[in-house]
Structure formats: structure tokens, C-alpha cells
Amino acid sequence: MAKVIHVHLLTRGRYERKDYYFSSISAVYTVLTAEEVGATKNYLLHAGLSGNGSVATKKAIIKQSTLISGGSKHGGLKGR
């Protein structure tokens, strides 16, 4: 399963998007700046996001989760 980095910006312009979803920490910094996120790329790489962790800064909440996609006929919540 693929990982997803969710960035929720706490302060932004009135009509701008507040939630962003990325495939990696590096991808975050192709769209947002370290100033907007409130943390550098290097900080997030070492902050313990793996294992569905999260980091809160003064400007954003950054979470890593697992993307669940269809297509697999094995396991899952079938029958629940």
C-alpha cells in the first residue's frame, strides 16, 4: 500500500485551499514552502512520520497515512 502525506494548513488566505495530499515529503516542498508548512524538509524526514505518525507546527498539521485502494480480493473488511 502507498503512503500519503496530508498537510492541513492552519493559517492561509481566506479563499485558498487548506488541505493538500502528497505522495512523499519531498513532494510537499514542490508546492509549499518551508515557511508555509512551518518546518523544513529535513525536519519532517526525521520527525517520525512513518507508522502513521503526525507532526504539528504553528502553521500546519502534517500526517502520514496509508492509502487503501481497491482491486485486491484478499483480506480487507469483507463480511463486516
mmCIF file of N, CA and C in Angstrom:
data_model
loop_
_atom_site.group_PDB
_atom_site.id
_atom_site.type_symbol
_atom_site.label_atom_id
_atom_site.label_comp_id
_atom_site.label_asym_id
_atom_site.label_seq_id
_atom_site.Cartn_x
_atom_site.Cartn_y
_atom_site.Cartn_z
ATOM 1 N N MET A 1 0.836 -1.188 0.000
ATOM 2 C CA MET A 1 0.000 0.000 0.000
ATOM 3 C C MET A 1 0.875 1.244 0.000
ATOM 4 N N ALA A 2 0.397 2.271 -0.625
ATOM 5 C CA ALA A 2 1.157 3.511 -0.769
ATOM 6 C C ALA A 2 0.924 4.435 0.421
ATOM 7 N N LYS A 3 1.917 5.261 0.700
ATOM 8 C CA LYS A 3 1.762 6.235 1.770
ATOM 9 C C LYS A 3 1.231 7.545 1.206
ATOM 10 N N VAL A 4 0.568 8.312 2.057
ATOM 11 C CA VAL A 4 0.024 9.616 1.703
ATOM 12 C C VAL A 4 0.438 10.599 2.788
ATOM 13 N N ILE A 5 0.945 11.746 2.370
ATOM 14 C CA ILE A 5 1.280 12.813 3.305
ATOM 15 C C ILE A 5 0.171 13.855 3.207
ATOM 16 N N HIS A 6 -0.530 14.077 4.312
ATOM 17 C CA HIS A 6 -1.621 15.051 4.367
ATOM 18 C C HIS A 6 -1.109 16.287 5.103
ATOM 19 N N VAL A 7 -1.202 17.441 4.456
ATOM 20 C CA VAL A 7 -0.797 18.700 5.073
ATOM 21 C C VAL A 7 -2.040 19.564 5.227
ATOM 22 N N HIS A 8 -2.372 19.880 6.468
ATOM 23 C CA HIS A 8 -3.505 20.768 6.766
ATOM 24 C C HIS A 8 -2.936 22.086 7.260
ATOM 25 N N LEU A 9 -3.075 23.137 6.443
ATOM 26 C CA LEU A 9 -2.548 24.447 6.813
ATOM 27 C C LEU A 9 -3.510 25.120 7.787
ATOM 28 N N LEU A 10 -2.970 25.642 8.872
ATOM 29 C CA LEU A 10 -3.789 26.266 9.902
ATOM 30 C C LEU A 10 -4.066 27.733 9.609
ATOM 31 N N THR A 11 -3.160 28.399 8.920
ATOM 32 C CA THR A 11 -3.360 29.804 8.567
ATOM 33 C C THR A 11 -3.045 29.983 7.096
ATOM 34 N N ARG A 12 -3.998 30.501 6.374
ATOM 35 C CA ARG A 12 -3.856 30.731 4.939
ATOM 36 C C ARG A 12 -4.831 31.825 4.553
ATOM 37 N N GLY A 13 -4.747 32.309 3.344
ATOM 38 C CA GLY A 13 -5.693 33.309 2.857
ATOM 39 C C GLY A 13 -7.132 32.803 2.910
ATOM 40 N N ARG A 14 -8.055 33.683 2.955
ATOM 41 C CA ARG A 14 -9.468 33.354 3.181
ATOM 42 C C ARG A 14 -10.043 32.360 2.178
ATOM 43 N N TYR A 15 -9.675 32.470 0.914
ATOM 44 C CA TYR A 15 -10.285 31.631 -0.115
ATOM 45 C C TYR A 15 -9.346 30.560 -0.659
ATOM 46 N N GLU A 16 -8.222 30.353 -0.031
ATOM 47 C CA GLU A 16 -7.274 29.362 -0.511
ATOM 48 C C GLU A 16 -7.546 27.998 0.111
ATOM 49 N N ARG A 17 -7.133 26.937 -0.574
ATOM 50 C CA ARG A 17 -7.266 25.573 -0.043
ATOM 51 C C ARG A 17 -6.455 25.420 1.226
ATOM 52 N N LYS A 18 -6.931 24.603 2.115
ATOM 53 C CA LYS A 18 -6.217 24.381 3.359
ATOM 54 C C LYS A 18 -5.659 22.964 3.473
ATOM 55 N N ASP A 19 -6.114 22.041 2.670
ATOM 56 C CA ASP A 19 -5.667 20.655 2.756
ATOM 57 C C ASP A 19 -4.976 20.242 1.457
ATOM 58 N N TYR A 20 -3.836 19.586 1.617
ATOM 59 C CA TYR A 20 -3.064 19.100 0.478
ATOM 60 C C TYR A 20 -2.675 17.658 0.750
ATOM 61 N N TYR A 21 -2.574 16.861 -0.301
ATOM 62 C CA TYR A 21 -2.208 15.452 -0.193
ATOM 63 C C TYR A 21 -1.051 15.175 -1.149
ATOM 64 N N PHE A 22 -0.005 14.537 -0.633
ATOM 65 C CA PHE A 22 1.204 14.304 -1.404
ATOM 66 C C PHE A 22 1.642 12.846 -1.304
ATOM 67 N N SER A 23 2.432 12.402 -2.258
ATOM 68 C CA SER A 23 2.938 11.031 -2.257
ATOM 69 C C SER A 23 4.229 10.886 -1.457
ATOM 70 N N SER A 24 4.861 12.006 -1.106
ATOM 71 C CA SER A 24 6.108 11.950 -0.339
ATOM 72 C C SER A 24 6.340 13.286 0.345
ATOM 73 N N ILE A 25 7.251 13.286 1.298
ATOM 74 C CA ILE A 25 7.626 14.530 1.969
ATOM 75 C C ILE A 25 8.297 15.467 0.973
ATOM 76 N N SER A 26 9.113 14.927 0.090
ATOM 77 C CA SER A 26 9.770 15.760 -0.925
ATOM 78 C C SER A 26 8.752 16.475 -1.801
ATOM 79 N N ALA A 27 7.661 15.802 -2.125
ATOM 80 C CA ALA A 27 6.623 16.395 -2.970
ATOM 81 C C ALA A 27 5.952 17.587 -2.293
ATOM 82 N N VAL A 28 5.892 17.585 -0.970
ATOM 83 C CA VAL A 28 5.295 18.704 -0.231
ATOM 84 C C VAL A 28 5.978 20.003 -0.633
ATOM 85 N N TYR A 29 7.293 19.959 -0.735
ATOM 86 C CA TYR A 29 8.071 21.171 -0.972
ATOM 87 C C TYR A 29 8.149 21.565 -2.445
ATOM 88 N N THR A 30 7.462 20.836 -3.321
ATOM 89 C CA THR A 30 7.318 21.283 -4.706
ATOM 90 C C THR A 30 6.140 22.241 -4.835
ATOM 91 N N VAL A 31 5.252 22.236 -3.840
ATOM 92 C CA VAL A 31 4.063 23.086 -3.854
ATOM 93 C C VAL A 31 4.107 24.134 -2.742
ATOM 94 N N LEU A 32 4.528 23.730 -1.561
ATOM 95 C CA LEU A 32 4.544 24.615 -0.394
ATOM 96 C C LEU A 32 5.983 24.925 0.013
ATOM 97 N N THR A 33 6.161 26.048 0.675
ATOM 98 C CA THR A 33 7.487 26.412 1.175
ATOM 99 C C THR A 33 7.629 25.962 2.627
ATOM 100 N N ALA A 34 8.863 25.914 3.093
ATOM 101 C CA ALA A 34 9.121 25.575 4.497
ATOM 102 C C ALA A 34 8.454 26.594 5.416
ATOM 103 N N GLU A 35 8.388 27.826 4.984
ATOM 104 C CA GLU A 35 7.729 28.868 5.774
ATOM 105 C C GLU A 35 6.229 28.608 5.890
ATOM 106 N N GLU A 36 5.587 28.182 4.802
ATOM 107 C CA GLU A 36 4.154 27.891 4.833
ATOM 108 C C GLU A 36 3.838 26.680 5.718
ATOM 109 N N VAL A 37 4.701 25.674 5.678
ATOM 110 C CA VAL A 37 4.495 24.458 6.448
ATOM 111 C C VAL A 37 4.914 24.649 7.911
ATOM 112 N N GLY A 38 5.885 25.497 8.131
ATOM 113 C CA GLY A 38 6.392 25.707 9.480
ATOM 114 C C GLY A 38 7.478 24.713 9.863
ATOM 115 N N ALA A 39 8.019 24.019 8.879
ATOM 116 C CA ALA A 39 9.078 23.032 9.115
ATOM 117 C C ALA A 39 9.839 22.809 7.814
ATOM 118 N N THR A 40 11.101 22.489 7.951
ATOM 119 C CA THR A 40 11.912 22.203 6.773
ATOM 120 C C THR A 40 11.701 20.752 6.327
ATOM 121 N N LYS A 41 12.092 20.470 5.114
ATOM 122 C CA LYS A 41 12.025 19.109 4.592
ATOM 123 C C LYS A 41 12.843 18.160 5.457
ATOM 124 N N ASN A 42 14.038 18.569 5.829
ATOM 125 C CA ASN A 42 14.916 17.738 6.636
ATOM 126 C C ASN A 42 14.269 17.419 7.994
ATOM 127 N N TYR A 43 13.598 18.396 8.588
ATOM 128 C CA TYR A 43 12.927 18.175 9.863
ATOM 129 C C TYR A 43 11.850 17.094 9.721
ATOM 130 N N LEU A 44 11.018 17.213 8.687
ATOM 131 C CA LEU A 44 9.939 16.225 8.501
ATOM 132 C C LEU A 44 10.480 14.833 8.184
ATOM 133 N N LEU A 45 11.585 14.783 7.446
ATOM 134 C CA LEU A 45 12.173 13.485 7.126
ATOM 135 C C LEU A 45 12.637 12.743 8.376
ATOM 136 N N HIS A 46 12.954 13.468 9.434
ATOM 137 C CA HIS A 46 13.456 12.858 10.666
ATOM 138 C C HIS A 46 12.479 12.976 11.839
ATOM 139 N N ALA A 47 11.251 13.409 11.584
ATOM 140 C CA ALA A 47 10.299 13.708 12.662
ATOM 141 C C ALA A 47 9.474 12.505 13.107
ATOM 142 N N GLY A 48 9.624 11.365 12.473
ATOM 143 C CA GLY A 48 8.863 10.190 12.891
ATOM 144 C C GLY A 48 7.471 10.104 12.296
ATOM 145 N N LEU A 49 7.315 10.512 11.052
ATOM 146 C CA LEU A 49 6.014 10.409 10.389
ATOM 147 C C LEU A 49 5.684 8.975 9.986
ATOM 148 N N SER A 50 6.695 8.133 9.816
ATOM 149 C CA SER A 50 6.427 6.759 9.408
ATOM 150 C C SER A 50 5.597 6.062 10.481
ATOM 151 N N GLY A 51 4.846 5.056 10.090
ATOM 152 C CA GLY A 51 3.978 4.367 11.034
ATOM 153 C C GLY A 51 2.752 5.181 11.374
ATOM 154 N N ASN A 52 2.252 5.945 10.397
ATOM 155 C CA ASN A 52 1.054 6.775 10.559
ATOM 156 C C ASN A 52 1.218 7.844 11.639
ATOM 157 N N GLY A 53 2.402 8.423 11.711
ATOM 158 C CA GLY A 53 2.670 9.478 12.674
ATOM 159 C C GLY A 53 2.187 10.828 12.193
ATOM 160 N N SER A 54 2.261 11.817 13.080
ATOM 161 C CA SER A 54 1.883 13.177 12.720
ATOM 162 C C SER A 54 2.793 14.171 13.424
ATOM 163 N N VAL A 55 2.887 15.359 12.829
ATOM 164 C CA VAL A 55 3.688 16.453 13.372
ATOM 165 C C VAL A 55 2.833 17.706 13.313
ATOM 166 N N ALA A 56 2.810 18.461 14.395
ATOM 167 C CA ALA A 56 2.086 19.734 14.421
ATOM 168 C C ALA A 56 3.092 20.863 14.551
ATOM 169 N N THR A 57 2.965 21.858 13.687
ATOM 170 C CA THR A 57 3.766 23.074 13.777
ATOM 171 C C THR A 57 2.796 24.218 14.047
ATOM 172 N N LYS A 58 3.323 25.413 14.168
ATOM 173 C CA LYS A 58 2.452 26.578 14.374
ATOM 174 C C LYS A 58 1.604 26.875 13.142
ATOM 175 N N LYS A 59 2.021 26.356 11.996
ATOM 176 C CA LYS A 59 1.345 26.688 10.743
ATOM 177 C C LYS A 59 0.621 25.530 10.082
ATOM 178 N N ALA A 60 0.890 24.288 10.501
ATOM 179 C CA ALA A 60 0.295 23.142 9.806
ATOM 180 C C ALA A 60 0.298 21.896 10.681
ATOM 181 N N ILE A 61 -0.560 20.971 10.293
ATOM 182 C CA ILE A 61 -0.530 19.619 10.843
ATOM 183 C C ILE A 61 -0.185 18.713 9.677
ATOM 184 N N ILE A 62 0.867 17.921 9.831
ATOM 185 C CA ILE A 62 1.344 17.043 8.766
ATOM 186 C C ILE A 62 1.199 15.614 9.257
ATOM 187 N N LYS A 63 0.492 14.790 8.480
ATOM 188 C CA LYS A 63 0.257 13.397 8.859
ATOM 189 C C LYS A 63 0.663 12.477 7.718
ATOM 190 N N GLN A 64 1.163 11.322 8.084
ATOM 191 C CA GLN A 64 1.425 10.288 7.091
ATOM 192 C C GLN A 64 0.452 9.147 7.349
ATOM 193 N N SER A 65 -0.224 8.716 6.305
ATOM 194 C CA SER A 65 -1.175 7.617 6.395
ATOM 195 C C SER A 65 -0.942 6.648 5.248
ATOM 196 N N THR A 66 -1.671 5.567 5.276
ATOM 197 C CA THR A 66 -1.602 4.569 4.220
ATOM 198 C C THR A 66 -2.811 4.716 3.311
ATOM 199 N N LEU A 67 -2.566 4.774 2.022
ATOM 200 C CA LEU A 67 -3.633 4.858 1.040
ATOM 201 C C LEU A 67 -4.151 3.459 0.769
ATOM 202 N N ILE A 68 -5.443 3.279 0.965
ATOM 203 C CA ILE A 68 -6.067 1.984 0.705
ATOM 204 C C ILE A 68 -6.781 2.088 -0.632
ATOM 205 N N SER A 69 -6.430 1.204 -1.547
ATOM 206 C CA SER A 69 -7.073 1.223 -2.860
ATOM 207 C C SER A 69 -7.767 -0.100 -3.116
ATOM 208 N N GLY A 70 -8.742 -0.071 -3.979
ATOM 209 C CA GLY A 70 -9.467 -1.288 -4.332
ATOM 210 C C GLY A 70 -8.651 -2.147 -5.268
ATOM 211 N N GLY A 71 -9.220 -3.251 -5.666
ATOM 212 C CA GLY A 71 -8.545 -4.113 -6.614
ATOM 213 C C GLY A 71 -8.040 -5.395 -6.011
ATOM 214 N N SER A 72 -7.742 -5.399 -4.730
ATOM 215 C CA SER A 72 -7.263 -6.617 -4.087
ATOM 216 C C SER A 72 -8.446 -7.439 -3.616
ATOM 217 N N LYS A 73 -8.434 -8.719 -3.902
ATOM 218 C CA LYS A 73 -9.524 -9.612 -3.480
ATOM 219 C C LYS A 73 -9.155 -10.383 -2.225
ATOM 220 N N HIS A 74 -8.058 -9.984 -1.596
ATOM 221 C CA HIS A 74 -7.586 -10.686 -0.406
ATOM 222 C C HIS A 74 -7.695 -9.782 0.813
ATOM 223 N N GLY A 75 -8.111 -10.343 1.933
ATOM 224 C CA GLY A 75 -8.145 -9.606 3.190
ATOM 225 C C GLY A 75 -9.192 -8.518 3.185
ATOM 226 N N GLY A 76 -8.940 -7.446 3.892
ATOM 227 C CA GLY A 76 -9.851 -6.310 3.933
ATOM 228 C C GLY A 76 -10.946 -6.506 4.956
ATOM 229 N N LEU A 77 -12.021 -5.778 4.782
ATOM 230 C CA LEU A 77 -13.129 -5.793 5.730
ATOM 231 C C LEU A 77 -14.334 -6.550 5.190
ATOM 232 N N LYS A 78 -14.124 -7.443 4.259
ATOM 233 C CA LYS A 78 -15.211 -8.189 3.651
ATOM 234 C C LYS A 78 -15.999 -8.939 4.713
ATOM 235 N N GLY A 79 -17.313 -8.797 4.633
ATOM 236 C CA GLY A 79 -18.182 -9.516 5.556
ATOM 237 C C GLY A 79 -18.448 -8.768 6.852
ATOM 238 N N ARG A 80 -17.945 -7.556 6.975
ATOM 239 C CA ARG A 80 -18.186 -6.787 8.204
ATOM 240 C C ARG A 80 -19.290 -5.798 7.991
#
